[in-house]
Tab-separated table of C-alpha atoms in Angstrom:
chain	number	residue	atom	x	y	z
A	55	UNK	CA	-9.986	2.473	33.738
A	56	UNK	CA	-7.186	0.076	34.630
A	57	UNK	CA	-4.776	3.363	33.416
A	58	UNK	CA	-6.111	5.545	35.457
A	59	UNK	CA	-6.439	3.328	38.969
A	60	UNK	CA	-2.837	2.734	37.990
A	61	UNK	CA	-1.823	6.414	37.934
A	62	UNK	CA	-3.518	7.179	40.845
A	63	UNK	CA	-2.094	4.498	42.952
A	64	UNK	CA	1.573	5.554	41.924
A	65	UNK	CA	0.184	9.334	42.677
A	66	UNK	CA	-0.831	8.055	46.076
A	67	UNK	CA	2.855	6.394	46.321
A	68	UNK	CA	4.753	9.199	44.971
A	69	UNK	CA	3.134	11.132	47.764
A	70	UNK	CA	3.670	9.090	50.540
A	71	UNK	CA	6.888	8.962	49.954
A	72	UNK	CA	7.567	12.210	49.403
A	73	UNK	CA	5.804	13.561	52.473
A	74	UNK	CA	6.193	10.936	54.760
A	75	UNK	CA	8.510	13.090	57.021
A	76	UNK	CA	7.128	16.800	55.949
A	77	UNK	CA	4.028	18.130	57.310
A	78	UNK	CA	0.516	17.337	57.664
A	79	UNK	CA	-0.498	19.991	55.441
A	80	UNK	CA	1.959	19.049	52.772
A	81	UNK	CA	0.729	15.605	52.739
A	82	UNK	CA	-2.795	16.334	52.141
A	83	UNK	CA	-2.093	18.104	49.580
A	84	UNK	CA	-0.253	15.566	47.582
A	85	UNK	CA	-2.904	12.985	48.690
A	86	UNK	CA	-5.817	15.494	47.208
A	87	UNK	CA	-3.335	15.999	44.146
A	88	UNK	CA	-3.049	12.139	43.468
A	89	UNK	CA	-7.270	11.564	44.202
A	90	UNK	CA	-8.125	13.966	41.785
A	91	UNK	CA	-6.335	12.329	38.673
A	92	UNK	CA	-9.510	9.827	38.723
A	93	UNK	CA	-11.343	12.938	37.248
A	94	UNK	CA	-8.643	14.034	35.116
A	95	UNK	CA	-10.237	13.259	31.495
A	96	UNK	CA	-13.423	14.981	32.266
A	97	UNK	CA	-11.972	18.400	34.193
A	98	UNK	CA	-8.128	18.437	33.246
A	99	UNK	CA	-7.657	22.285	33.844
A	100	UNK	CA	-9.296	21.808	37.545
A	101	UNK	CA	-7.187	18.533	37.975
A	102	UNK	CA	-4.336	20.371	37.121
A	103	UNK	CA	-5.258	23.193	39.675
A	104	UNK	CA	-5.584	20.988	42.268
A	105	UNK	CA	-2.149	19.454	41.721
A	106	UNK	CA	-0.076	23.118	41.567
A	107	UNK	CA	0.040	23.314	45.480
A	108	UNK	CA	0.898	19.560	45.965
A	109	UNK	CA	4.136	20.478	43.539
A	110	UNK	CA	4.840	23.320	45.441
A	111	UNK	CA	4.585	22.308	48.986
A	112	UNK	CA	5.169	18.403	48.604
A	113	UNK	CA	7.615	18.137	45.752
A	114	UNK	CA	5.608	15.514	44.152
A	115	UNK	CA	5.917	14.106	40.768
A	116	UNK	CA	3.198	11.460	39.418
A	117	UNK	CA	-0.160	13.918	39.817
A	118	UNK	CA	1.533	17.148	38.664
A	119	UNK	CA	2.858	15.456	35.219
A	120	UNK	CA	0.002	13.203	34.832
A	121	UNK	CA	-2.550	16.328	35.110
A	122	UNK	CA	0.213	18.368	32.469
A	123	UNK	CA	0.135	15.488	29.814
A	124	UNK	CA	-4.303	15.267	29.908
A	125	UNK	CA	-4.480	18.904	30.062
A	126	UNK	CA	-2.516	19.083	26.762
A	127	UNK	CA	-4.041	16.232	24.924
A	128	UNK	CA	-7.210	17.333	25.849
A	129	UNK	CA	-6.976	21.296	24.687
A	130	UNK	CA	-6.283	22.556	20.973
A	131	UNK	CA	-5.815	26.060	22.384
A	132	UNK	CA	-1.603	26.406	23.177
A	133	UNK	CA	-2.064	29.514	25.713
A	134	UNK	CA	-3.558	27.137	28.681
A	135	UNK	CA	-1.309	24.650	27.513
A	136	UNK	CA	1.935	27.351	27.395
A	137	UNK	CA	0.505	28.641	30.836
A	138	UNK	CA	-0.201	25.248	32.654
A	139	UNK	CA	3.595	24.156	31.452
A	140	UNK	CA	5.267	27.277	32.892
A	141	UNK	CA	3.442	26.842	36.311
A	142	UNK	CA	4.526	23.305	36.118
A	143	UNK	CA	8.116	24.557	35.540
A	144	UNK	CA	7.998	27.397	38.163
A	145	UNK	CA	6.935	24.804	40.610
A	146	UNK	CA	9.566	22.382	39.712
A	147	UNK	CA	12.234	25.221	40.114
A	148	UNK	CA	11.008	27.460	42.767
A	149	UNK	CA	11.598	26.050	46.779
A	150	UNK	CA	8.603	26.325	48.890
A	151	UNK	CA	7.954	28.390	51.079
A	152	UNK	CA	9.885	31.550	49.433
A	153	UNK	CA	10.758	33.037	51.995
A	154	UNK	CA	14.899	33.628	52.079
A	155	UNK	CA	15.169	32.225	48.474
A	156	UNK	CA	17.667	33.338	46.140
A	157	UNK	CA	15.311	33.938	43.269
A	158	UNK	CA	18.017	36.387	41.031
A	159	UNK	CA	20.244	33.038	41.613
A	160	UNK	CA	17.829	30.548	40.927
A	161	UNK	CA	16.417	31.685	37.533
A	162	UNK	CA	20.436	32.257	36.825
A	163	UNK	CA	20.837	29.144	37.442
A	164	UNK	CA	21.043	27.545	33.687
A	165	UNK	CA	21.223	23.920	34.671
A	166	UNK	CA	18.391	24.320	36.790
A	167	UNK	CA	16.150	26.084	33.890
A	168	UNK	CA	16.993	23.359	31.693
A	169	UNK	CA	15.940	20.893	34.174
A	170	UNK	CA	12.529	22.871	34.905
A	171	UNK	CA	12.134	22.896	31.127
A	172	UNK	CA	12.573	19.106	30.734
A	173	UNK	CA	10.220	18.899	33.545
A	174	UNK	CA	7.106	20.420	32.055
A	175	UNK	CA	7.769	20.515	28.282
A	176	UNK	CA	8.101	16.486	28.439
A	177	UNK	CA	4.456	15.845	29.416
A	178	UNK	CA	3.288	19.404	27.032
A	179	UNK	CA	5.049	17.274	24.045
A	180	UNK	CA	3.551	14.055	25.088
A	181	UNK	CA	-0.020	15.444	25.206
A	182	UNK	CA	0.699	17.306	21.685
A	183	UNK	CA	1.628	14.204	20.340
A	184	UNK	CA	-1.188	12.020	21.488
A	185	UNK	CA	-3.812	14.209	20.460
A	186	UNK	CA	-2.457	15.010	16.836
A	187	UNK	CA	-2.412	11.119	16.568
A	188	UNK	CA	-5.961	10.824	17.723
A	189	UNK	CA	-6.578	13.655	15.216
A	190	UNK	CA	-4.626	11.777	12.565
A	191	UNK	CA	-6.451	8.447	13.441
A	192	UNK	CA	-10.257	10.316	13.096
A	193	UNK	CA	-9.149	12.205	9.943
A	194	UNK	CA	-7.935	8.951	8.537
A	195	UNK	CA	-11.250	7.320	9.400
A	196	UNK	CA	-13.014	9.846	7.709
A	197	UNK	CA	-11.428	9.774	4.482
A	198	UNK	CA	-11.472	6.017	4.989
A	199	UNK	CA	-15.508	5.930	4.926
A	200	UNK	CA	-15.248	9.356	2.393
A	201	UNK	CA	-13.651	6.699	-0.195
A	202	UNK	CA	-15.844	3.680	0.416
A	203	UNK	CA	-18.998	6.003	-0.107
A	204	UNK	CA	-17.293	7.561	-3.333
A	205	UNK	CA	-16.725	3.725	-4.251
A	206	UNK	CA	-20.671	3.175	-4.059
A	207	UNK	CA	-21.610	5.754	-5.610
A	208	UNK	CA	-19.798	4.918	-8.346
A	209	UNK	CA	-20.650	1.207	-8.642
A	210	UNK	CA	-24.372	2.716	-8.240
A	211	UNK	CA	-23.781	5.044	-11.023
A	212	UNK	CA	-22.034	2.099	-13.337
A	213	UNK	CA	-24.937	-0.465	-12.692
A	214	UNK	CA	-27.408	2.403	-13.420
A	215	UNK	CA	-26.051	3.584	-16.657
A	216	UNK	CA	-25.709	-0.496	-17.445
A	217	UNK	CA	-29.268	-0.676	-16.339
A	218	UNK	CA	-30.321	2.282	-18.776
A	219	UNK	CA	-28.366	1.103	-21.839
A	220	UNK	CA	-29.965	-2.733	-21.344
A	221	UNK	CA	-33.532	-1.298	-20.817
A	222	UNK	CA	-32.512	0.821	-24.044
A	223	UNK	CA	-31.195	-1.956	-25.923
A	224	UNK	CA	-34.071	-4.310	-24.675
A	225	UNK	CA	-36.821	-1.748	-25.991
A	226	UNK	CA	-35.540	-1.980	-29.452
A	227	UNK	CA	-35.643	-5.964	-29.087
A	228	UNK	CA	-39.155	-6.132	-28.277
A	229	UNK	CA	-40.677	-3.083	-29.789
A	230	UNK	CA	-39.472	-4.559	-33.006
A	231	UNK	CA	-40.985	-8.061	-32.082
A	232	UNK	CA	-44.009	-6.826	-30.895
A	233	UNK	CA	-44.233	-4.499	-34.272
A	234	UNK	CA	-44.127	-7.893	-36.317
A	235	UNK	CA	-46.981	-9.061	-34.160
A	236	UNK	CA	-48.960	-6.626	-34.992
A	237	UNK	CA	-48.056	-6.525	-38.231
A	238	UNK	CA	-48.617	-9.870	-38.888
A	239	UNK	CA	-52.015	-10.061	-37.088
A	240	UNK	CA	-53.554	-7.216	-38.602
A	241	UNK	CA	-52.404	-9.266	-42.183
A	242	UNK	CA	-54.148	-11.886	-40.726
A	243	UNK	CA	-57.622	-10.198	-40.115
A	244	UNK	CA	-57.705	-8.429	-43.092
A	245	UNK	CA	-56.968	-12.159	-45.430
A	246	UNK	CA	-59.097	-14.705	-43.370
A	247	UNK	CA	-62.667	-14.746	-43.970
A	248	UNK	CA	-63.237	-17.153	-40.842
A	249	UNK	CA	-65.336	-14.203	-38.373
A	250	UNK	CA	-64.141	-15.621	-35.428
A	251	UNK	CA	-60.100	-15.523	-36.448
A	252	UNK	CA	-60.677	-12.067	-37.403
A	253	UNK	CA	-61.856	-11.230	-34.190
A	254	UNK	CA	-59.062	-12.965	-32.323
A	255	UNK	CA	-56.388	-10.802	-34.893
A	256	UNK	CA	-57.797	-7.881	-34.073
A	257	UNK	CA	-57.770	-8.425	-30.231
A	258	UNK	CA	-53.845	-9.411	-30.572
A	259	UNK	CA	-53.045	-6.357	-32.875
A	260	UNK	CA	-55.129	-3.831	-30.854
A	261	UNK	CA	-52.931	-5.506	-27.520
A	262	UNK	CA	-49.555	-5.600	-29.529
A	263	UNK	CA	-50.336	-1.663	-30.028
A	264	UNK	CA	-51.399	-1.222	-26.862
A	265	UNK	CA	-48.032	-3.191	-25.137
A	266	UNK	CA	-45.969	-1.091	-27.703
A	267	UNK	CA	-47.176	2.877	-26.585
A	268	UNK	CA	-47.171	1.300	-22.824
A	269	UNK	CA	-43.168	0.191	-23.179
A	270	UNK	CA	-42.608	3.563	-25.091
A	271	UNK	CA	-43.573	5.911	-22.317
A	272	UNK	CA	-41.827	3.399	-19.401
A	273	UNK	CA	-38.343	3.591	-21.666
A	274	UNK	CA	-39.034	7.338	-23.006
A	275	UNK	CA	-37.678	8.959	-19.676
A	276	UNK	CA	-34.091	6.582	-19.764
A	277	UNK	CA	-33.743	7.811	-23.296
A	278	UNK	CA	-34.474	11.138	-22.580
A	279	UNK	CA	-31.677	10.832	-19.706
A	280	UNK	CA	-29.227	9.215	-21.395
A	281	UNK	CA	-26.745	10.251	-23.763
A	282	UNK	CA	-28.505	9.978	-27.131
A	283	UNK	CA	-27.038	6.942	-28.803
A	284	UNK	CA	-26.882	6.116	-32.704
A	285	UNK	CA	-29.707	4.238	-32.807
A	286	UNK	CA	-29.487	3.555	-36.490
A	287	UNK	CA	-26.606	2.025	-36.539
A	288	UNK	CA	-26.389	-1.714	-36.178
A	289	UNK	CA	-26.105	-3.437	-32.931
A	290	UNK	CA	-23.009	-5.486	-32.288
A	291	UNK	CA	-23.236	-9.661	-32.524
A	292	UNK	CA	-21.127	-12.422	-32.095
A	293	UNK	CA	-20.192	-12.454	-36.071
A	294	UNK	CA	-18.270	-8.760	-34.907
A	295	UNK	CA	-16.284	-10.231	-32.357
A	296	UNK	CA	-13.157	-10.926	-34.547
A	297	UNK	CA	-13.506	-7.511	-36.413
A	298	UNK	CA	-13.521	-6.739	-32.436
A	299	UNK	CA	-10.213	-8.604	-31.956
A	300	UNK	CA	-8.172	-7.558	-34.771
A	301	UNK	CA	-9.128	-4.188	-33.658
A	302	UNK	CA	-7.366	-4.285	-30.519
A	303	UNK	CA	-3.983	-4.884	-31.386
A	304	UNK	CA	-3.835	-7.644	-28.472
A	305	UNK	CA	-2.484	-11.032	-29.045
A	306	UNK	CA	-5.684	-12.542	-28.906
A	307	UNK	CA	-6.850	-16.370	-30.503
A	308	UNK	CA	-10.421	-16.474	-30.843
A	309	UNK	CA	-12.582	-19.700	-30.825
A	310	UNK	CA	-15.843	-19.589	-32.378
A	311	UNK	CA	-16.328	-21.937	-34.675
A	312	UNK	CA	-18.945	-23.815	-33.020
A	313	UNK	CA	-21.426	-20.865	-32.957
A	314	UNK	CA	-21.363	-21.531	-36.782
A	315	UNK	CA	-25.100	-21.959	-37.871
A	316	UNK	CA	-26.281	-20.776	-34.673
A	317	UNK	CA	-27.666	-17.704	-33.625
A	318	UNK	CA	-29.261	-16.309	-30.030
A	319	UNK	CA	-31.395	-13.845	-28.657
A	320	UNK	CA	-30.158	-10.145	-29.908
A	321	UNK	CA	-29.805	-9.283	-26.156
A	322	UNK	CA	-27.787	-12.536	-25.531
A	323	UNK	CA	-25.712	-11.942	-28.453
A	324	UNK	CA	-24.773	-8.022	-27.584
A	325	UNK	CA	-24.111	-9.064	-24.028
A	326	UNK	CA	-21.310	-11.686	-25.384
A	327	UNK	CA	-19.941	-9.209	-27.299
A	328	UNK	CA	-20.053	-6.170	-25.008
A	329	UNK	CA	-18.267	-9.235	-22.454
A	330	UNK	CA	-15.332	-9.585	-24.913
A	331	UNK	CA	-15.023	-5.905	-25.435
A	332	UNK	CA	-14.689	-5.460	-21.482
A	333	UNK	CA	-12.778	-8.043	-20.774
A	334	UNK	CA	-10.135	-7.049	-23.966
A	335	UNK	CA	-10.135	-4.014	-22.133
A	336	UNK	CA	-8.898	-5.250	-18.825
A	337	UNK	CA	-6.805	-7.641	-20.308
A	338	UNK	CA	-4.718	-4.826	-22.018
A	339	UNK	CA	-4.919	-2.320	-18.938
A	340	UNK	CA	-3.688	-4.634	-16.252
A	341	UNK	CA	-1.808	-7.687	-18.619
A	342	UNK	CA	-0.305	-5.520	-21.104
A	343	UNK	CA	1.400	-7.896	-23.665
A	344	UNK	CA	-0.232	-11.219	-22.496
A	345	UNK	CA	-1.535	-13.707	-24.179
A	346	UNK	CA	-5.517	-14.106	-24.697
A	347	UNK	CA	-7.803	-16.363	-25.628
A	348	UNK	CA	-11.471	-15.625	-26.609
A	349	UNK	CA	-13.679	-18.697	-26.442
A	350	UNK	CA	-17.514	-18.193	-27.995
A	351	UNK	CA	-19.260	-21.722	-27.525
A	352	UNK	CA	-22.422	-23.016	-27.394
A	353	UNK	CA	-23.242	-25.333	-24.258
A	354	UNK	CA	-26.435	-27.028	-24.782
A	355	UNK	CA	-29.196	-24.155	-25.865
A	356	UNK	CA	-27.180	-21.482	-23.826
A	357	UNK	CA	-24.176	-19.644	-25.076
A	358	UNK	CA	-20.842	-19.301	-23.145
A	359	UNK	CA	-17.964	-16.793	-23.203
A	360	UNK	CA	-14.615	-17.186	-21.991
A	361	UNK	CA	-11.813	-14.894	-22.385
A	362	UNK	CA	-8.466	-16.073	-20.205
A	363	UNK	CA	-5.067	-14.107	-20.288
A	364	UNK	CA	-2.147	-15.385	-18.972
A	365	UNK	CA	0.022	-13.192	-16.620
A	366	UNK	CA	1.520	-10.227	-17.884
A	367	UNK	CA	5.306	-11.033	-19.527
A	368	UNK	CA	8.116	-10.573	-16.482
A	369	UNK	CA	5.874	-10.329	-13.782
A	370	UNK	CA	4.642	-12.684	-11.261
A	371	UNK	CA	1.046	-12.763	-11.433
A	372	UNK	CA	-1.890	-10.251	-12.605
A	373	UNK	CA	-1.274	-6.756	-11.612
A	374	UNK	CA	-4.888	-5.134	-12.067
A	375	UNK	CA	-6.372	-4.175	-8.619
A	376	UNK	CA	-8.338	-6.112	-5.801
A	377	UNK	CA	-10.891	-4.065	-5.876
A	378	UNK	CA	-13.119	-1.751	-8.308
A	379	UNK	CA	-13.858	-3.028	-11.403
A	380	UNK	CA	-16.970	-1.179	-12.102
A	381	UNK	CA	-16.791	-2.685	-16.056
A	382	UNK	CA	-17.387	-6.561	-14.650
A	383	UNK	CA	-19.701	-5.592	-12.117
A	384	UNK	CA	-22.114	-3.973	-15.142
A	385	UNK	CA	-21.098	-7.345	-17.063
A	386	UNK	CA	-22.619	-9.392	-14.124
A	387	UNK	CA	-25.596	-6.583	-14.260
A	388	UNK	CA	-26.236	-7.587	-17.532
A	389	UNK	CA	-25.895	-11.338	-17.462
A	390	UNK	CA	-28.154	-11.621	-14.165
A	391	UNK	CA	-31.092	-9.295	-16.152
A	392	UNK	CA	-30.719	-11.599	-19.048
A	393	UNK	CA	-31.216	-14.793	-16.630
A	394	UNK	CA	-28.005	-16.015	-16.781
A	395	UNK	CA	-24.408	-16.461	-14.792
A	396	UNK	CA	-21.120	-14.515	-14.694
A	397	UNK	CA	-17.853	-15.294	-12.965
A	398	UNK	CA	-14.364	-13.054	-13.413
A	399	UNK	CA	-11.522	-14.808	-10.903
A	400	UNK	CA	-7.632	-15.250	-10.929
A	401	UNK	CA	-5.980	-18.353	-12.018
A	402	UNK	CA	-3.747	-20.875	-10.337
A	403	UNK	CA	-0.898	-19.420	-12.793
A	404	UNK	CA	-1.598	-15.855	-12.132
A	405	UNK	CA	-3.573	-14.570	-15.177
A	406	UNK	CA	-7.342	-13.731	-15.141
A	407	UNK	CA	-10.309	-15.815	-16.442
A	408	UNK	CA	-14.193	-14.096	-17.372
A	409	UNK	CA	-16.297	-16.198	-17.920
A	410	UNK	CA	-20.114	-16.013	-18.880
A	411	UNK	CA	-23.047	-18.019	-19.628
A	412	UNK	CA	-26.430	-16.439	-21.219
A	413	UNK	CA	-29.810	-18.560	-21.784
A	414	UNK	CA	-31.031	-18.999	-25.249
A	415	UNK	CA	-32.732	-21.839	-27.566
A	416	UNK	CA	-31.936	-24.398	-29.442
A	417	UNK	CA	-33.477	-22.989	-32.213
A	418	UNK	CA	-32.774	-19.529	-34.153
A	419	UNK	CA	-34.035	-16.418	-33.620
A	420	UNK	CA	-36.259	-16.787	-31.136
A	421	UNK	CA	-36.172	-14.568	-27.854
A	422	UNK	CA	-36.298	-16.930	-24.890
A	423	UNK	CA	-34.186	-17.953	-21.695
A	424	UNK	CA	-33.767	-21.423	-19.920
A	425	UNK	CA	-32.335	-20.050	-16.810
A	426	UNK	CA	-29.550	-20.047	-14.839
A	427	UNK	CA	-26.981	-23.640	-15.475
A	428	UNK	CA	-26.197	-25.501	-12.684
A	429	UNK	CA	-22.586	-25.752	-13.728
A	430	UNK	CA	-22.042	-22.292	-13.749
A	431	UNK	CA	-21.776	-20.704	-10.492
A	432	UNK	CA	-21.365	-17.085	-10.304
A	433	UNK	CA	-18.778	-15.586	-8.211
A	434	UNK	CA	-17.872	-11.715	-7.634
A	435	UNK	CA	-15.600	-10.463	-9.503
A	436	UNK	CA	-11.755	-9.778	-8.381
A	437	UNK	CA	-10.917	-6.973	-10.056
């Protein structure tokens, strides 16, 4: 708004002073010419009509260019543009009223054509250029939110397949569990001769059955979805982490003695080594050559993983990206489900620490979960 009152008040000028001595008619012209740049975005073509005459008769400047420059960042079609330009020109160059002028002489005139030129194709390649840059800006915009929407649909896709392979991975956990239930209670009510224990093994194995066909059918359409994995084959634990290691040729030191002994939920157990694995992986994609260190530790019932590389040799700090890294955000996925706390940051030095903590029990074996630790925030991850 403050553009346009401005244009229109040097309009208003320009034809003031240009007209002051000339006629009445010449005046109101240029006057009409400069009042109708206030309606210049909406109609430019008519805007631009109403200026020819005042650039004829009154020789002014402001309306006539300001009307050329809308009309041609306002129109994708050149022909109005070429046309609108040339009348600008001819107006510029011609002396008004014709009558007694030279015309042979004036279009002969080659200093005069280039100045007619300069006069209308410098407000034509001013209009060209602010539209393509408003073009430019909207395409921009729109590959902008094309890439952020790609982005989230793959992080959705990434926490879904995560999502599938846990509920996978957790069927086998308690299917089997709930088998030895089952098995183990219909042992009972076959051995007892007490008529009331009997009855209370055959309610638990007829529910243990029961839970099992229920958690079939829920998990039966993510297998049938998924790719069909090996399910035969054993499940990683923490006692494959330094086969895991040696296995990719990183210079690596692993800690795990204190998990000696121990053991954890199978869940917790796969998701500290599937949190090694991913973090390996980064380490060697983004800190090729660093140094690494692995640290599997118990902290009270719960079990924490660290893995911490230093920055990569001959460069400042870590070079993996800002943003992205769909692999930690299924790591947090899968530490959250299991009940516990994830964090993947930079370091003071430059390298890049993962760190995760996952609920278990004191004892061995037994599935269970003590919650998130207050001493281990979570964080989003950085890369």
């Amino acid at each position: 708004m403050l553009v346009d009152a401005g244009l229109v008040g040097l309009a208003l000028l320009d034809a003031w002073l240009s007209n002051a001595h000339a006629t009445s008619s010449a005046l109101t012209l240029s006057v009409i010419a400069a009042l109708a740049l206030t309606i210049r975005r909406r109609h430019p073509f008519a805007v631009f009509a109403l200026t020819v005459p005042a650039l004829f008769s009154g020789y002014v400047l402001i309306a006539p260019l300001t009307a050329l420059y809308t009309v041609a960042a306002a129109t994708r079609n050149r022909w109005p543009t070429a046309v609108c330009g040339a009348l600008a020109g001819l107006g510029y160059l011609l002396p008004w009223p014709f009558d007694g002028a030279d015309l042979v002489g004036l279009f002969g005139d080659p200093l005069g054509l280039i100045y007619a030129t300069v006069f209308a194709g410098g407000p034509v390649a001013l209009g060209l250029l602010a539209r393509t840059r408003r073009e430019l800006s909207d395409r921009f915009d729109e590959l902008t939110a094309g890439q952020e929407r790609e982005r989230e649909l793959l992080s959705r896709t990434v926490l879904a397949e995560e999502r599938t392979r846990l509920a996978r991975e957790m069927h086998d956990v308690v299917s089997h569990q709930v088998s030895l239930i089952a098995v183990q209670a219909g042992a009972l009510s076959t051995t007892t001769s007490d008529g009331q224990v009997r009855e209370a093994a055959d309610t638990i194995r007829r529910l243990s059955v029961q839970t099992l066909t229920e958690l079939r059918q829920m998990v039966g359409v993510l297998r049938s979805s998924a790719e069909q994995a090996p399910e035969l084959a054993p499940q990683p634990r923490i006692s494959d982490i330094p086969r895991l290691i040696r296995n990719s040729g990183q210079d690596a030191a692993l800690d795990i003695r204190r998990t000696a002994g121990r053991s954890w939920p199978d869940a917790v157990e796969r998701a500290a080594y599937r949190t090694v694995q991913e973090a390996l992986t980064n380490a060697g994609k983004h800190a090729g050559g660093a140094q690494v260190t692995v640290t599997v530790a118990p902290s009270g019932p719960d079990l924490c993983v660290t893995v911490r590389n230093a920055p990569p040799p001959g460069a400042r700090s870590y070079s993996g990206p800002a943003g992205g890294g769909h692999g930690l955000v299924g790591l947090r996925e899968r530490a959250e489900q299991l009940g516990g706390a994830f964090r993947a940051e930079r370091t003071a030095d430059g390298g890049f620490t993962v760190k995760a903590v996952f609920p278990g029990e004191p004892d061995s074996g037994s599935v269970g979960s003590t919650g998130l630790p207050p001493e281990a925030p979570s964080a989003r991850p950085a890369r």
